Coordinates of N, CA, C and O in Angstrom, one line a residue:
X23 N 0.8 -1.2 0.0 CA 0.0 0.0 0.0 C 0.9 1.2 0.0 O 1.7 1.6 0.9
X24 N 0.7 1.9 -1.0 CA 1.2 3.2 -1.3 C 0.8 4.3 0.5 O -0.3 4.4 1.0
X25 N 1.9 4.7 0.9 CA 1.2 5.8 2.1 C 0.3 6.7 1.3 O 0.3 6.8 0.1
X26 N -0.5 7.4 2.2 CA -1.3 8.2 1.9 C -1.0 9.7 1.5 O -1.5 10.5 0.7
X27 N 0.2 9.6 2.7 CA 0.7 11.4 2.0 C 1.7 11.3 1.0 O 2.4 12.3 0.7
X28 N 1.9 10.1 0.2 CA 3.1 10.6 -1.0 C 2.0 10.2 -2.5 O 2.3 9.6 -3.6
X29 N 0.6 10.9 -2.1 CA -0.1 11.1 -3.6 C -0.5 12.7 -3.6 O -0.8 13.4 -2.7
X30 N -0.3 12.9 -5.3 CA -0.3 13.8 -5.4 C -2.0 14.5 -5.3 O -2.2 15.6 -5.6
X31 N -3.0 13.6 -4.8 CA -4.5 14.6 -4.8 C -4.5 14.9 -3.0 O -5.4 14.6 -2.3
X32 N -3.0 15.6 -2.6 CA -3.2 16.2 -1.3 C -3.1 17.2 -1.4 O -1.9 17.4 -1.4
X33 N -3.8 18.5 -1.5 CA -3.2 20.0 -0.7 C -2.9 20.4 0.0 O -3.7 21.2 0.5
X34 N -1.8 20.2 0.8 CA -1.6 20.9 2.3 C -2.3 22.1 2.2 O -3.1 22.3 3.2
X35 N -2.3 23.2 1.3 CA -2.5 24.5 1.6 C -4.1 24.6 1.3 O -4.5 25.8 1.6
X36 N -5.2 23.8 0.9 CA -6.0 23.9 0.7 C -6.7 24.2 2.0 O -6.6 23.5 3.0
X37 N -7.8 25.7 2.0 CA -8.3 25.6 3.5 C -9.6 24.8 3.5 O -9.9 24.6 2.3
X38 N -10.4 24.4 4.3 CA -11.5 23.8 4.5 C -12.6 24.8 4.0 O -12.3 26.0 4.2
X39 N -13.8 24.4 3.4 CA -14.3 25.1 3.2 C -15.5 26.0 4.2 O -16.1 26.9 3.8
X40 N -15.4 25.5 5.0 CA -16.2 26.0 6.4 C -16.4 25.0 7.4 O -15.9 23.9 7.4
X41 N -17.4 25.7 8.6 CA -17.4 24.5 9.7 C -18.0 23.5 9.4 O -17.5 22.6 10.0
X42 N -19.0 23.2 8.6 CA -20.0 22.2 8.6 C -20.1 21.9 7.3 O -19.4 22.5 6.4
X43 N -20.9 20.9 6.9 CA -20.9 20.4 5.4 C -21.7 21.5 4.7 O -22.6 22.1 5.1
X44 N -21.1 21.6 3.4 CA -20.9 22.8 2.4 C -22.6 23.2 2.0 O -23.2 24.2 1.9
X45 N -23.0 21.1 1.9 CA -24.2 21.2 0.9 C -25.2 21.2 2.1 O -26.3 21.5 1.8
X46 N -25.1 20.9 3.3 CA -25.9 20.4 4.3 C -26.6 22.3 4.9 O -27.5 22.9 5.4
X47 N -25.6 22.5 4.6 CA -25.6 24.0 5.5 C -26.5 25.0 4.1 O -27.5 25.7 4.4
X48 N -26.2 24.7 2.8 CA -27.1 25.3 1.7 C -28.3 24.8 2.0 O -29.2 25.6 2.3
X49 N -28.6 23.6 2.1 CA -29.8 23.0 2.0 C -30.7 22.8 3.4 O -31.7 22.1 3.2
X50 N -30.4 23.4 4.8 CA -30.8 23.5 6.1 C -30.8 22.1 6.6 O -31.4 21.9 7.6
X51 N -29.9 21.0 5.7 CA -30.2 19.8 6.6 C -28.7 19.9 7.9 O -28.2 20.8 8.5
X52 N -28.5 18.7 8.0 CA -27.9 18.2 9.3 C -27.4 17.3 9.0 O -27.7 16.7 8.0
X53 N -26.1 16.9 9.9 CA -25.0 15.6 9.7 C -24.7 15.2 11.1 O -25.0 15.8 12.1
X54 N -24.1 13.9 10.8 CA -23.3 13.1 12.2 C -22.1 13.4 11.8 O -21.7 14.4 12.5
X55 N -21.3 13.0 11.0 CA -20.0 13.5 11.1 C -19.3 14.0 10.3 O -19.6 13.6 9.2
X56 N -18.0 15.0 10.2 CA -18.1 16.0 8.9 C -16.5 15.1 8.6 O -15.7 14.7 9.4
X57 N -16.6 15.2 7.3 CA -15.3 14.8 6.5 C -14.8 15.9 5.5 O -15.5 16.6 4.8
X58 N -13.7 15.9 5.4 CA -12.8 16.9 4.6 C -11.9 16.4 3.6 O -11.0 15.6 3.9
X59 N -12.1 17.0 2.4 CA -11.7 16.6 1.0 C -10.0 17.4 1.3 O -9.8 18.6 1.6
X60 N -8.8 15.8 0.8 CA -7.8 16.4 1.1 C -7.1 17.3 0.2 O -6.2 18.0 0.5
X61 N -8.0 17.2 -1.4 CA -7.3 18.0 -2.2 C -8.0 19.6 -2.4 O -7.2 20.3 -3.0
X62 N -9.1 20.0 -2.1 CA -9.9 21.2 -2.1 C -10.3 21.7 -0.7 O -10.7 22.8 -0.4
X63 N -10.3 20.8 0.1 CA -10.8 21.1 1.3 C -12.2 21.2 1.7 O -12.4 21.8 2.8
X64 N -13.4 20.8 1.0 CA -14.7 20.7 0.6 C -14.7 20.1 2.1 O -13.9 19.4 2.6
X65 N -16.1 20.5 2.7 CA -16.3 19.8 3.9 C -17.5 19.1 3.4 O -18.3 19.7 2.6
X66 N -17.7 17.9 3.7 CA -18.9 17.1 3.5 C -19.4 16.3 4.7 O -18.7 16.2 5.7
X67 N -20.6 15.8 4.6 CA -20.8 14.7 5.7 C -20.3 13.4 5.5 O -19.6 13.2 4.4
X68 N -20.4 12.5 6.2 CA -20.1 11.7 6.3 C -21.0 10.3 5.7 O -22.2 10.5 5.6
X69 N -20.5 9.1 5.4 CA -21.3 8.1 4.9 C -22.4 7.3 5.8 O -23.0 6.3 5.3
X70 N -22.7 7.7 7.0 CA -23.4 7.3 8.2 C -24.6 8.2 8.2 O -25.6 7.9 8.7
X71 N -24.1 10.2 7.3 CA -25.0 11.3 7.3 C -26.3 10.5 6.8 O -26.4 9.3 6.6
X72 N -27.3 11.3 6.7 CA -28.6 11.2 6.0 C -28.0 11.0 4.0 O -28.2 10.1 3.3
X73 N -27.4 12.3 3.8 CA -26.9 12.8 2.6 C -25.3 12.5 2.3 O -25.0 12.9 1.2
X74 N -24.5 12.0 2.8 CA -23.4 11.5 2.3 C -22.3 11.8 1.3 O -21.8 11.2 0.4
X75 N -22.2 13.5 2.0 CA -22.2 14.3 0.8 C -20.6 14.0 0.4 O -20.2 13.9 -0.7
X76 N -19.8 13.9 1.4 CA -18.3 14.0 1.5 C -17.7 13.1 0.2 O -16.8 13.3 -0.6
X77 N -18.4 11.9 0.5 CA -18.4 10.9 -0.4 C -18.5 10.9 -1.9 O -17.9 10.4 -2.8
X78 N -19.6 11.6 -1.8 CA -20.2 12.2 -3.1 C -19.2 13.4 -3.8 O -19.3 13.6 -5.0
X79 N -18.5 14.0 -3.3 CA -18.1 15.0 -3.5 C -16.5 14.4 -4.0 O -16.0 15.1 -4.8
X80 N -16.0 13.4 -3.5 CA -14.8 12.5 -3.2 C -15.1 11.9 -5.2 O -14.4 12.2 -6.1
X81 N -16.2 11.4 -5.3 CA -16.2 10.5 -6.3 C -17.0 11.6 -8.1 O -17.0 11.2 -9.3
X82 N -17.3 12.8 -7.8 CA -18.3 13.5 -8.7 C -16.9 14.2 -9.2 O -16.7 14.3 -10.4
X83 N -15.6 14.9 -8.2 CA -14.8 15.9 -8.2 C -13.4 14.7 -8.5 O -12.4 15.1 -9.2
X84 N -13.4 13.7 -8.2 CA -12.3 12.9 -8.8 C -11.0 13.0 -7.9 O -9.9 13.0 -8.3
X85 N -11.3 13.3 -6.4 CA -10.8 14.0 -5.1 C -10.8 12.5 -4.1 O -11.4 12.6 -3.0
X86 N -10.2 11.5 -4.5 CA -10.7 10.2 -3.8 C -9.9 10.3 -2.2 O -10.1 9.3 -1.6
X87 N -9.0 11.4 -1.5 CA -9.1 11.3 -0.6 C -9.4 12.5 0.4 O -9.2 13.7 0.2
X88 N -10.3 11.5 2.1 CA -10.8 12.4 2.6 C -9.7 12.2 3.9 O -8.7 11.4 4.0
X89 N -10.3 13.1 4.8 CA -9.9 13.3 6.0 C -10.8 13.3 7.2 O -12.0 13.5 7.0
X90 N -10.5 13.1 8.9 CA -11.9 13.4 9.1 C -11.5 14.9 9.5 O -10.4 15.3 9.6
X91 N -12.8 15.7 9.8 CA -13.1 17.0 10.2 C -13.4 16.6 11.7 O -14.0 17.5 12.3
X92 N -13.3 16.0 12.1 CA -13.4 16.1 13.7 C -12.3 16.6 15.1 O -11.1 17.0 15.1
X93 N -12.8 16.5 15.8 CA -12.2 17.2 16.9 C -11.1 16.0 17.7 O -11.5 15.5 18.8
X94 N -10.1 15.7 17.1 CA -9.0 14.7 18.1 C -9.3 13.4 17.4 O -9.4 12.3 18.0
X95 N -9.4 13.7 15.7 CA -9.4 12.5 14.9 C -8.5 13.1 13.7 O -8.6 14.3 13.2
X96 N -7.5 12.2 13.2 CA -6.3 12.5 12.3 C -6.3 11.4 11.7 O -5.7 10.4 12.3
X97 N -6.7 11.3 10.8 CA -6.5 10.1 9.9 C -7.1 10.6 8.2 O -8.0 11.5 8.0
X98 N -6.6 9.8 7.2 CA -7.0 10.3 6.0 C -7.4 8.9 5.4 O -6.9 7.9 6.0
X99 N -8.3 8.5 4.1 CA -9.1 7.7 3.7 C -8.8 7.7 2.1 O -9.4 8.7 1.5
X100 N -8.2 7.0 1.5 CA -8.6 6.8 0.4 C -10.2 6.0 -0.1 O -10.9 5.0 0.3
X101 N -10.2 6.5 -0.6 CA -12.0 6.3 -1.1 C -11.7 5.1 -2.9 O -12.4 4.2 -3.4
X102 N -10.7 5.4 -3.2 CA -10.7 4.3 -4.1 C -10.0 3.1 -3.5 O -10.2 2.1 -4.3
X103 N -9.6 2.9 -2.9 CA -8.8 1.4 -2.6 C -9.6 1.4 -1.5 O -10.3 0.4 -1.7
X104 N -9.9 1.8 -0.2 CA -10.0 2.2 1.3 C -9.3 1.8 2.1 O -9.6 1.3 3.2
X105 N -8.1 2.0 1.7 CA -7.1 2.3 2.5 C -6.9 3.3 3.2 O -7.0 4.4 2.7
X106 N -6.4 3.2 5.0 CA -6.4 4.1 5.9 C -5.5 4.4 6.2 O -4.8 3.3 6.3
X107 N -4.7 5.6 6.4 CA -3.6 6.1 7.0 C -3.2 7.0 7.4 O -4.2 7.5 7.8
X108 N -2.2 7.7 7.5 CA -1.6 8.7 7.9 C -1.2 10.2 6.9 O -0.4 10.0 6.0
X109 N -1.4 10.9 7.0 CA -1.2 12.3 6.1 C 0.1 13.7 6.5 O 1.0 13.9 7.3
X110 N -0.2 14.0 6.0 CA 0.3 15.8 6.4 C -0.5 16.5 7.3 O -1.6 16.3 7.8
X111 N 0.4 17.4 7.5 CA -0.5 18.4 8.2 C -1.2 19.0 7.2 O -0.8 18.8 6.0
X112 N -2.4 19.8 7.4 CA -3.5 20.5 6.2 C -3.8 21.8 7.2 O -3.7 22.0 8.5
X113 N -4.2 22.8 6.0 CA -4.1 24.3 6.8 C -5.1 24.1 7.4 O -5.9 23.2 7.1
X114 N -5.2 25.2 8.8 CA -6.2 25.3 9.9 C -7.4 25.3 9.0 O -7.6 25.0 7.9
X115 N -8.3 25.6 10.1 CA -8.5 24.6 11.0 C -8.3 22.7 11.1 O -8.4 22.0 10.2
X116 N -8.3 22.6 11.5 CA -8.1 20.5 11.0 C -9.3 20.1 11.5 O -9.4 18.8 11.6
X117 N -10.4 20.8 12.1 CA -11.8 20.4 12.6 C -12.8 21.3 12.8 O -12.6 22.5 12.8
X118 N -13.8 20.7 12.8 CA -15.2 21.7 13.0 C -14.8 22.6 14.6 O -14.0 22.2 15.3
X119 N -15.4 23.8 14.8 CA -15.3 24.3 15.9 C -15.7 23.3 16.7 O -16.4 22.4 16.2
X120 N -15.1 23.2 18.2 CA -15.1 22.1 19.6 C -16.6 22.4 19.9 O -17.0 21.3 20.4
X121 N -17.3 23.0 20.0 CA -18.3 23.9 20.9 C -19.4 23.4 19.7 O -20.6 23.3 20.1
X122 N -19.3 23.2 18.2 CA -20.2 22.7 17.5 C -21.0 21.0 18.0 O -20.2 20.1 18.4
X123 N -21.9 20.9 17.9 CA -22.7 20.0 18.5 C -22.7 18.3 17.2 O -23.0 18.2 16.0
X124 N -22.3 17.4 18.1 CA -22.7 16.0 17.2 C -23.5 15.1 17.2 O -23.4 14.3 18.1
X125 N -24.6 14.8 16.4 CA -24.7 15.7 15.6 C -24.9 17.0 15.3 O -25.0 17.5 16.5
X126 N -25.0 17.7 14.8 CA -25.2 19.1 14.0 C -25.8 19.2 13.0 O -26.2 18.3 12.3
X127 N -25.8 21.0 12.9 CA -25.7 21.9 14.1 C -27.5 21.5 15.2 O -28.7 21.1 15.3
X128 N -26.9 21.7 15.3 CA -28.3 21.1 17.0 C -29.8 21.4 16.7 O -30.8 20.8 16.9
X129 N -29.6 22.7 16.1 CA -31.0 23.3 15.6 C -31.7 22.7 14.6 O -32.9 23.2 14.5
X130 N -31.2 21.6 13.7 CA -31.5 21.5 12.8 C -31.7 19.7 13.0 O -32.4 19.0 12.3
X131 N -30.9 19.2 14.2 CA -31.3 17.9 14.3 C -32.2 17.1 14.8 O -32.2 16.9 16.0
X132 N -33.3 16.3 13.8 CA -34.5 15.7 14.1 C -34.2 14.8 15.1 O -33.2 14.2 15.3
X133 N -35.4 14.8 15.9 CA -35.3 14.3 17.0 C -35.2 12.3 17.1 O -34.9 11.5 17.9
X134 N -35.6 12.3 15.8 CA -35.7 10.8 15.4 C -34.3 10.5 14.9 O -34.1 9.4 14.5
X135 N -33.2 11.6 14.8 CA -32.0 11.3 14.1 C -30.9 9.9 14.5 O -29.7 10.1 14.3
X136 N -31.1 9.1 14.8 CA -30.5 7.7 15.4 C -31.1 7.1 14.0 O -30.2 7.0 13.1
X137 N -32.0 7.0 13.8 CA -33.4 6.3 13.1 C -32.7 6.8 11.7 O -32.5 5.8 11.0
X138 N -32.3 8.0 11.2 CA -32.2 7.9 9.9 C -30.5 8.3 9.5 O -30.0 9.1 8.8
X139 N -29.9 7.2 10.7 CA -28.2 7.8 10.1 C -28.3 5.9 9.1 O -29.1 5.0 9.4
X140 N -27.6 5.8 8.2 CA -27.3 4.9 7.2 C -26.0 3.9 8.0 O -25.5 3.0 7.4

């Protein structure tokens, strides 16, 4: 297995695109866990989300590796092989604000949300 940080679809300097998933936050939905595209920095949800966007965004943009966006989680994912490992540092932030709620953002999460993660 090739490591993860000696391919070239990493940006170290790419910044994240905001706190929360890009498409979740346009569209007033909600996620369980946010993932970060290593070559653009696109924040998406996660494959467990309702919407699965990170994923989607991984395979539509040709961006096959993610990261997570969590708080005291460091690890990167290739999405074509799924192979797990270790990366670079990537520009700040490396996670959603601490004080952001999981799920999220809180206001927006159905109360039945257990019930519709995948």
């Amino acid at each position: 297995m090739t490591p993860v940080d000696e391919t070239p679809e990493i940006d170290p300097a790419a910044a994240p695109s905001g706190p929360g998933c890009l498409e979740c936050d346009q569209a007033g939905g909600w996620w369980f866990h946010l993932r970060r595209c290593a070559a653009c920095g696109h924040v998406g949800c996660c494959d467990s989300s309702p919407s699965q966007h990170a994923t989607r965004h991984a395979r539509e943009a040709g961006h096959p590796i993610l990261t997570s966006y969590e708080p005291g989680e460091y690890w990167f994912y290739d999405d074509r092989t799924g192979a797990a490992g270790e990366g670079p540092d990537l520009a700040a932030p490396r996670h959603h604000p601490a004080e952001q709620t999981v799920p999220g953002p809180a206001d927006r999460v159905p109360r039945d949300w257990t019930s519709r993660l995948n």
